[in-house]
Amino acid sequence: MTSVWPQLEPRLAHVQKPARYIGCEDGAKAKAPDSSLISWLFTYPDAYEIGLPNQGLQILYEIINERADARADRSYAPWSDLEAIMREENIPLFSVEHHTPAAEFDVLAFGVSAELTYTNVVNCIDLAGLAVRAEDRQEGDTLVVAGGHCMFNPEPLAPFLDAVVLGDGEEPVGEMTDVLVAQRALGASRAETLAALAQVEGVYVPSLYAPVYDGPALMGTAPISDVAPRSVEKRTVADLAEWPYPKEQLVPLTEVVHDRLNVEVFRGCTRGCRFCQAGMITRPVRERPADQVRTMVQQGIERTGYDEVSLTSLSTADFSGIEPVVMGLMDDSEDAGCGPLSVSLPSLRVDAFGVGIAAQLQRAKRSGLTFAPEAGTWRMRQIINKLIREEDLYEAVDAAFSQGWQRVKLYFLIGLPSETDEDTLGIAELATRCAEIGRTYTNRATVTASVGGFVPKPFTPFQWFGQNTADELQRKVNLLRDATRKTKGVTIKWHDPSATLAEGILARGDRRIADVVETVWRNGGVFQEWSEHFELDRWVDAMAEHDLDLEWFTYRHRSEDEALPWDHLSAGLHKDFLWDDWQDSLAEVGLPDCRWTPCYDCGACTGYGIEHVVASAVPPAGGSQGTGQDLSTGAAVPVTLGRRSEGASAPLSASS
Amino acid sequence: MNPPARFTVRVRFSKTGKIRFISHRDMARIVERSIRKLRLPVSYSEGFSPRPRISFGLALTVAYESEAEYLDIDFVTPVDLEELPTRLTEALPDGLSVEAAAHLEPGTASLQESISCCRWIIEVLGDSADVTAAVSDTLNAPELPLERERKGKTTTVDVRPAILEIEIAGPTDNGVQLVALLSTDALTIRPSEFIRVLSPEFGEGRIRRTHQFIQQDNGNRSEPIEAPDSPAAPHTLLTRSIAPSEASAMSDERCAS
């Protein structure tokens, strides 16, 4: 194996943030290049400071490096200044550990968690020196693979990818390695290897399937090979306790986002917010045993020297016994003499209970608190199934200001199904009322309403909904700006509606959209997540160039019998469950959280013979939020508790 | 209530190899984490967001190496100075190595206040004869006007008094290695500016700080941590030359040098 370091090193003094390219993080694996091992290059298709903290890639990186027959390095999209130098001097995409060229790895594997990184995926494949289209790659070329939430509709990237992994990667990454070891021993061809990979559950090989069109309409996507299953099912880790990863979270040398210890406390969410793809595709809920959380935090803090830990999940306040767990962590840290530890939760519940936890966590610095009511009126919150009452929000905000916080941030979506201007303006009313509550405590009270345009996502009840046009979203933003212009203490922030449109093209696009991705990339459209790099015209022009209609792909409502581009893939959810939930939504009917109510058979558990793994039969205190039900009495509900309830956890391997 | 007792320790460390590409701010975070890892009894600041009391010296430009970086750490109880360098080095990432530690008397001036000049090994990319001639021209120049841009305004400064010494250490693959003593006092010149002053034609190769000096009242220079048996008389500090082997050791592939 070769290294590009001698070429790279003299140029690093001339690029921004060169520490992005040197590796050397605490926790980095230095498993030396060895051609007898199956080698993976895990790549995050965005800048290092965004990609390094990605827990999914870190988990897979450790799992592969623990194997005797495989090794893994990491790579990130080089920033434009370095890319210019790399293209000028013929330096290929490289790993940060050994500066090995990407094309020398057996597998180039992307973690794709944002649609606007698609052009970066193509750019990285090209920088690796590989043909960007899978069909143009030759025998012996690196296999290009992708996983991550966006890959539940991989079709806009399908022609560039040799294989796609659906769902939790912990198990399939090992099974794919087994296949690659076996195929190499057999001297198998590329086609034979791909056919063998297609036998791994959760692995989708796009070249073995073909879409059928009738004019603009997609009629379906079906296998064109006997070896390809009709439908590819996602993978689900049944028990998080068996996967205490990352065991050695990477500690970067330079500043990154989420620069703290992260410990995943559960995976999956059953609150059933209808706009939320993450909540739908990661079902069921699988909690990590509390004692394992505590051990992972303790060992992590000791090993890394971080003074902050984030307990991550889609809704951490729902973790069984969250209060004793976080209090225990803070006591552990005091006992260990590591200095002050702060515990953060990625999201707060909108009620006084959530604020109560926050108050105990942030004894010192009380700068800002964030809540996500998501919609401005009760009607709209019923439609999205986020059943927060106004009283809940006001109570939470009152609790926050009365306990010393001065800034409150509220997250909202606009462009939701059946939204009227009254619903949109409800956002301004909520924010205004919250600021008034704040001013009864301090004149410095400010409320920021952060407003994002809604993008319908695959495998959600809203997958049939026609996205608002960019103009319509901008009009709604303007309504909100006008309504709050003279309101003391209220600020409106919003995402660029044109970026929302581009995200919408990609989120539900079919395989034809790949041409658009390639054209935008060829015209220089990379780092589309970054406002300084984003230009909507590139997308609109590329759609026109390929005779693809924005209206058809983005703004149009889909019908029940229409074939969707991801119909040959499965997140376990029954399509009729999603359709019924969509109809309930339009009828303004909520759906309770199934952790603490009887199963309504969405398919995520029953289809795979798995179930929720929760340690408590009762919802957390103050439990009305998100369920619309009064469960605060704490009566046991008829769910089967997972086998983790005994508290037996897999031992953590000794980590230094 | 009396403020808690403080024991200030000054450490010297080197920064070599790949890690030279991290910034001064990055260094601060890394040192804080390392001290927490070791559970050293560091003193924390008061207030809403307590930070460990660590003061850093002059910032080192990204991509420059150094054998002579310093920082002062306040502890609430005394720490074992014998083992501190080894323990810190083990906790720090590869490429950062703590070489010495010393107690600081209360009231000692901070590193930022007291450092007056630094010695550098500077690789100048250019033709050997041209560089040699430029060095001699520079040393003989009565004044050296340098244009600087600050906040959009261009000012011209005579930087000749800031160039205290230059020696030619020898050739490298692409240029010449110089040893220069540059002022960081009221009048400052950065190594990159120094190369520009030699000639705008020259390029910047590898640069390494080898010493930082404090100007004493008696005119002598001392280092922030004195070696116990070699009092720092100016003449002993000026004669160091760089062996070619050391110059080639400045390129490496691993994290550490």
Coordinates of N, CA and C in Angstrom, one line a residue, chain A residues 438-572:
Chain A
G438 N -41.5 35.0 29.7 CA -40.1 35.3 30.0 C -39.9 36.6 30.7
R439 N -40.6 37.6 30.2 CA -40.4 39.0 30.7 C -41.0 39.2 32.1
T440 N -41.9 38.3 32.5 CA -42.3 38.4 33.9 C -41.1 38.0 34.9
Y441 N -40.1 37.4 34.3 CA -39.0 37.0 35.1 C -37.7 37.9 34.9
T442 N -37.5 38.2 33.6 CA -36.3 39.0 33.3 C -36.6 39.8 32.0
N443 N -36.1 41.0 32.0 CA -36.2 41.9 30.8 C -35.3 41.4 29.7
R444 N -34.4 40.5 30.0 CA -33.5 40.0 28.9 C -34.0 38.8 28.3
A445 N -35.2 38.4 28.6 CA -35.8 37.2 28.0 C -35.9 37.3 26.5
T446 N -35.4 36.3 25.8 CA -35.6 36.2 24.4 C -36.1 34.8 23.9
V447 N -36.9 34.8 22.9 CA -37.4 33.6 22.3 C -37.0 33.6 20.9
T448 N -36.3 32.5 20.4 CA -36.0 32.4 19.0 C -36.9 31.3 18.4
A449 N -37.6 31.6 17.4 CA -38.4 30.5 16.7 C -37.6 30.2 15.5
S450 N -37.1 28.9 15.4 CA -36.3 28.4 14.3 C -37.3 27.6 13.4
V451 N -37.4 28.0 12.2 CA -38.4 27.5 11.3 C -37.8 26.8 10.1
G452 N -38.1 25.5 9.9 CA -37.6 24.8 8.8 C -38.7 24.4 7.9
G453 N -38.4 24.3 6.6 CA -39.4 23.9 5.6 C -39.5 22.4 5.7
F454 N -40.8 21.8 5.6 CA -41.0 20.4 5.8 C -40.7 19.7 4.4
V455 N -39.9 18.6 4.5 CA -39.6 17.8 3.4 C -40.2 16.4 3.7
P456 N -41.2 15.9 2.9 CA -41.7 14.6 3.1 C -40.7 13.5 2.9
K457 N -40.6 12.5 3.8 CA -39.6 11.5 3.6 C -40.2 10.1 3.4
P458 N -39.4 9.2 2.8 CA -39.9 7.9 2.6 C -40.1 7.1 3.9
F459 N -41.0 6.2 3.9 CA -41.4 5.4 5.0 C -41.9 6.2 6.2
T460 N -42.6 7.3 5.9 CA -43.4 8.0 6.9 C -44.8 8.1 6.4
P461 N -45.8 8.4 7.3 CA -47.2 8.6 6.8 C -47.3 9.8 5.8
F462 N -46.3 10.7 5.9 CA -46.3 11.9 5.0 C -45.6 11.7 3.7
Q463 N -45.3 10.4 3.4 CA -44.5 10.2 2.1 C -45.4 10.4 0.9
W464 N -46.7 10.5 1.1 CA -47.6 10.8 -0.1 C -47.9 12.3 -0.3
F465 N -47.4 13.1 0.6 CA -47.8 14.5 0.6 C -46.9 15.3 -0.3
G466 N -47.5 16.2 -1.1 CA -46.8 17.1 -2.0 C -46.2 18.3 -1.2
Q467 N -44.8 18.3 -1.4 CA -44.1 19.4 -0.6 C -44.5 20.8 -1.0
N468 N -44.5 21.7 -0.1 CA -44.8 23.1 -0.5 C -43.7 23.6 -1.4
T469 N -44.1 24.5 -2.3 CA -43.1 25.1 -3.2 C -42.1 26.0 -2.4
A470 N -41.0 26.3 -3.0 CA -40.0 27.2 -2.3 C -40.7 28.6 -2.2
D471 N -41.5 29.0 -3.1 CA -42.1 30.3 -3.0 C -43.1 30.3 -1.9
E472 N -43.9 29.2 -1.8 CA -44.9 29.1 -0.7 C -44.2 29.1 0.7
L473 N -43.1 28.4 0.8 CA -42.4 28.4 2.1 C -41.9 29.8 2.4
Q474 N -41.4 30.5 1.4 CA -40.8 31.8 1.6 C -42.0 32.8 2.0
R475 N -43.2 32.6 1.4 CA -44.3 33.4 1.8 C -44.6 33.2 3.2
K476 N -44.6 32.0 3.7 CA -44.9 31.7 5.1 C -43.9 32.3 6.0
V477 N -42.6 32.2 5.6 CA -41.5 32.8 6.4 C -41.8 34.3 6.5
N478 N -42.2 34.9 5.4 CA -42.4 36.4 5.4 C -43.6 36.7 6.3
L479 N -44.7 35.9 6.3 CA -45.8 36.1 7.2 C -45.3 36.1 8.7
L480 N -44.4 35.2 9.0 CA -43.9 35.1 10.4 C -43.0 36.3 10.7
R481 N -42.2 36.7 9.7 CA -41.4 37.9 10.0 C -42.2 39.1 10.2
D482 N -43.2 39.3 9.4 CA -44.1 40.5 9.5 C -44.8 40.4 10.8
A483 N -45.3 39.2 11.2 CA -46.1 39.1 12.4 C -45.2 39.4 13.7
T484 N -43.9 39.2 13.6 CA -43.1 39.3 14.8 C -42.2 40.5 14.8
R485 N -42.3 41.3 13.7 CA -41.3 42.4 13.4 C -41.2 43.3 14.7
K486 N -42.4 43.6 15.2 CA -42.4 44.6 16.3 C -42.6 44.0 17.7
T487 N -42.4 42.6 17.7 CA -42.6 41.9 19.0 C -41.3 41.9 19.7
K488 N -41.3 42.4 21.0 CA -40.1 42.5 21.8 C -39.7 41.0 22.2
G489 N -38.4 40.8 22.0 CA -37.9 39.5 22.5 C -38.1 38.3 21.6
V490 N -38.7 38.5 20.5 CA -38.9 37.3 19.6 C -38.1 37.5 18.3
T491 N -37.4 36.5 18.0 CA -36.6 36.4 16.7 C -37.0 35.2 15.9
I492 N -37.2 35.4 14.6 CA -37.5 34.3 13.7 C -36.2 34.0 12.9
K493 N -35.9 32.7 12.9 CA -34.8 32.2 12.1 C -35.4 31.2 11.2
W494 N -34.9 31.1 9.9 CA -35.4 30.1 9.0 C -34.4 29.5 8.1
H495 N -34.7 28.3 7.7 CA -33.8 27.6 6.7 C -34.2 28.1 5.3
D496 N -33.2 28.1 4.5 CA -33.4 28.6 3.1 C -34.4 27.7 2.4
P497 N -35.5 28.2 2.0 CA -36.5 27.4 1.3 C -36.0 26.8 0.0
S498 N -35.0 27.4 -0.6 CA -34.5 26.8 -1.9 C -33.6 25.5 -1.6
A499 N -33.0 25.5 -0.4 CA -32.3 24.3 0.0 C -33.3 23.2 0.3
T500 N -34.4 23.6 0.9 CA -35.5 22.6 1.2 C -36.0 22.0 -0.1
L501 N -36.1 22.8 -1.1 CA -36.5 22.2 -2.4 C -35.6 21.2 -2.9
A502 N -34.3 21.5 -2.9 CA -33.3 20.6 -3.4 C -33.3 19.3 -2.6
E503 N -33.5 19.4 -1.3 CA -33.6 18.2 -0.4 C -34.8 17.4 -0.8
G504 N -35.9 18.1 -1.1 CA -37.1 17.4 -1.5 C -37.0 16.6 -2.8
I505 N -36.2 17.2 -3.8 CA -36.0 16.5 -5.0 C -35.3 15.2 -4.8
L506 N -34.4 15.2 -3.8 CA -33.6 14.0 -3.6 C -34.3 13.0 -2.7
A507 N -35.0 13.5 -1.7 CA -35.6 12.6 -0.6 C -36.5 11.6 -1.2
R508 N -37.3 12.0 -2.2 CA -38.3 11.0 -2.8 C -38.0 10.8 -4.3
G509 N -36.9 11.1 -4.7 CA -36.6 11.0 -6.1 C -36.4 9.5 -6.5
D510 N -36.6 9.2 -7.8 CA -36.4 7.8 -8.2 C -35.0 7.8 -8.9
R511 N -34.7 6.7 -9.6 CA -33.4 6.5 -10.2 C -33.0 7.6 -11.2
R512 N -34.1 8.2 -11.9 CA -33.8 9.2 -12.9 C -33.1 10.4 -12.3
I513 N -33.3 10.6 -11.0 CA -32.7 11.8 -10.3 C -31.2 11.7 -10.2
A514 N -30.7 10.4 -10.4 CA -29.2 10.3 -10.4 C -28.5 11.1 -11.4
D515 N -29.2 11.3 -12.6 CA -28.6 12.1 -13.7 C -28.5 13.6 -13.2
V516 N -29.5 14.0 -12.4 CA -29.5 15.3 -11.9 C -28.3 15.5 -10.9
V517 N -28.2 14.5 -10.0 CA -27.1 14.5 -9.0 C -25.7 14.6 -9.8
E518 N -25.6 13.8 -10.8 CA -24.3 13.8 -11.5 C -24.1 15.2 -12.2
T519 N -25.1 15.7 -12.8 CA -25.0 17.0 -13.5 C -24.6 18.1 -12.5
V520 N -25.3 18.2 -11.4 CA -25.0 19.2 -10.4 C -23.6 19.1 -10.0
W521 N -23.2 17.8 -9.7 CA -21.8 17.6 -9.3 C -20.8 18.0 -10.4
R522 N -21.1 17.7 -11.7 CA -20.1 18.0 -12.8 C -20.1 19.5 -12.9
N523 N -21.2 20.2 -12.5 CA -21.1 21.7 -12.7 C -20.6 22.4 -11.4
G524 N -20.0 21.6 -10.5 CA -19.3 22.2 -9.4 C -20.1 22.3 -8.1
G525 N -21.3 21.6 -8.1 CA -22.2 21.8 -6.9 C -21.9 20.7 -5.8
V526 N -20.8 21.0 -5.1 CA -20.5 20.1 -3.9 C -20.8 20.9 -2.6
F527 N -20.6 20.2 -1.5 CA -20.9 20.9 -0.2 C -22.2 21.6 -0.2
Q528 N -23.3 21.0 -0.7 CA -24.5 21.7 -0.8 C -25.2 21.9 0.5
E529 N -24.7 21.3 1.6 CA -25.2 21.6 2.9 C -24.7 23.0 3.4
W530 N -23.7 23.5 2.7 CA -23.1 24.8 3.2 C -23.7 25.9 2.3
S531 N -24.3 26.9 3.0 CA -25.0 28.0 2.3 C -24.1 28.7 1.3
E532 N -22.8 28.8 1.6 CA -21.9 29.5 0.7 C -21.6 28.7 -0.6
H533 N -22.0 27.4 -0.6 CA -21.8 26.6 -1.7 C -23.1 26.3 -2.5
F534 N -24.2 26.5 -1.8 CA -25.5 26.1 -2.4 C -26.0 27.1 -3.4
E535 N -26.4 26.6 -4.6 CA -27.1 27.4 -5.5 C -28.3 26.6 -6.1
L536 N -29.5 27.1 -5.9 CA -30.7 26.3 -6.4 C -30.7 26.2 -7.9
D537 N -30.2 27.2 -8.6 CA -30.2 27.2 -10.0 C -29.6 25.9 -10.6
R538 N -28.5 25.5 -10.0 CA -27.8 24.3 -10.4 C -28.8 23.1 -10.5
W539 N -29.7 23.0 -9.5 CA -30.6 21.9 -9.4 C -31.8 22.0 -10.4
V540 N -32.3 23.3 -10.4 CA -33.4 23.5 -11.3 C -33.0 23.3 -12.8
D541 N -31.8 23.8 -13.1 CA -31.3 23.7 -14.5 C -31.0 22.2 -14.8
A542 N -30.5 21.5 -13.8 CA -30.2 20.1 -14.1 C -31.5 19.3 -14.3
M543 N -32.5 19.6 -13.5 CA -33.8 18.9 -13.7 C -34.3 19.2 -15.1
A544 N -34.2 20.5 -15.6 CA -34.7 20.8 -16.9 C -33.9 20.1 -18.0
E545 N -32.6 20.1 -17.8 CA -31.7 19.5 -18.7 C -32.0 18.0 -19.0
H546 N -32.5 17.3 -17.9 CA -32.9 15.9 -18.1 C -34.4 15.7 -18.2
D547 N -35.1 16.8 -18.6 CA -36.5 16.7 -18.8 C -37.3 16.1 -17.6
L548 N -36.9 16.5 -16.4 CA -37.6 16.0 -15.2 C -38.3 17.2 -14.6
D549 N -39.5 16.9 -14.2 CA -40.4 18.0 -13.8 C -40.4 18.2 -12.3
L550 N -40.1 19.4 -11.8 CA -40.1 19.7 -10.4 C -41.4 19.4 -9.7
E551 N -42.4 19.8 -10.4 CA -43.8 19.6 -10.0 C -44.1 18.1 -9.7
W552 N -43.7 17.3 -10.7 CA -44.0 15.9 -10.6 C -43.2 15.2 -9.5
F553 N -42.0 15.6 -9.3 CA -41.1 14.9 -8.4 C -41.3 15.4 -6.9
T554 N -41.7 16.7 -6.8 CA -41.6 17.3 -5.5 C -42.9 17.8 -4.9
Y555 N -43.7 18.5 -5.8 CA -44.8 19.2 -5.3 C -46.1 18.4 -5.3
R556 N -46.1 17.3 -6.1 CA -47.3 16.6 -6.4 C -47.7 15.6 -5.2
H557 N -49.0 15.6 -4.8 CA -49.4 14.6 -3.9 C -49.4 13.2 -4.5
R558 N -49.0 12.2 -3.8 CA -49.0 10.8 -4.4 C -50.3 10.2 -4.0
S559 N -50.7 9.2 -4.9 CA -52.0 8.5 -4.6 C -51.7 7.1 -4.0
E560 N -52.7 6.5 -3.4 CA -52.5 5.3 -2.6 C -51.9 4.2 -3.4
D561 N -52.4 4.1 -4.7 CA -52.0 2.9 -5.5 C -50.7 3.2 -6.3
E562 N -50.1 4.3 -6.1 CA -48.9 4.7 -6.9 C -47.7 3.9 -6.4
A563 N -46.9 3.4 -7.3 CA -45.6 2.8 -7.0 C -44.6 3.8 -6.5
L564 N -44.0 3.6 -5.3 CA -43.1 4.5 -4.8 C -41.6 4.0 -5.1
P565 N -40.7 4.9 -5.2 CA -39.3 4.5 -5.6 C -38.7 3.5 -4.6
W566 N -39.2 3.4 -3.4 CA -38.6 2.6 -2.4 C -39.5 1.4 -2.0
D567 N -40.4 1.1 -2.9 CA -41.4 0.0 -2.6 C -40.7 -1.4 -2.6
H568 N -39.5 -1.5 -3.2 CA -38.8 -2.8 -3.2 C -37.9 -2.9 -2.0
L569 N -37.9 -1.9 -1.2 CA -37.2 -1.9 0.1 C -38.1 -1.9 1.2
S570 N -37.7 -2.3 2.4 CA -38.6 -2.4 3.6 C -38.0 -1.9 4.9
A571 N -38.7 -1.0 5.6 CA -38.2 -0.7 6.9 C -39.1 -1.4 7.9
G572 N -39.7 -2.5 7.5 CA -40.6 -3.3 8.3 C -42.0 -2.7 8.4

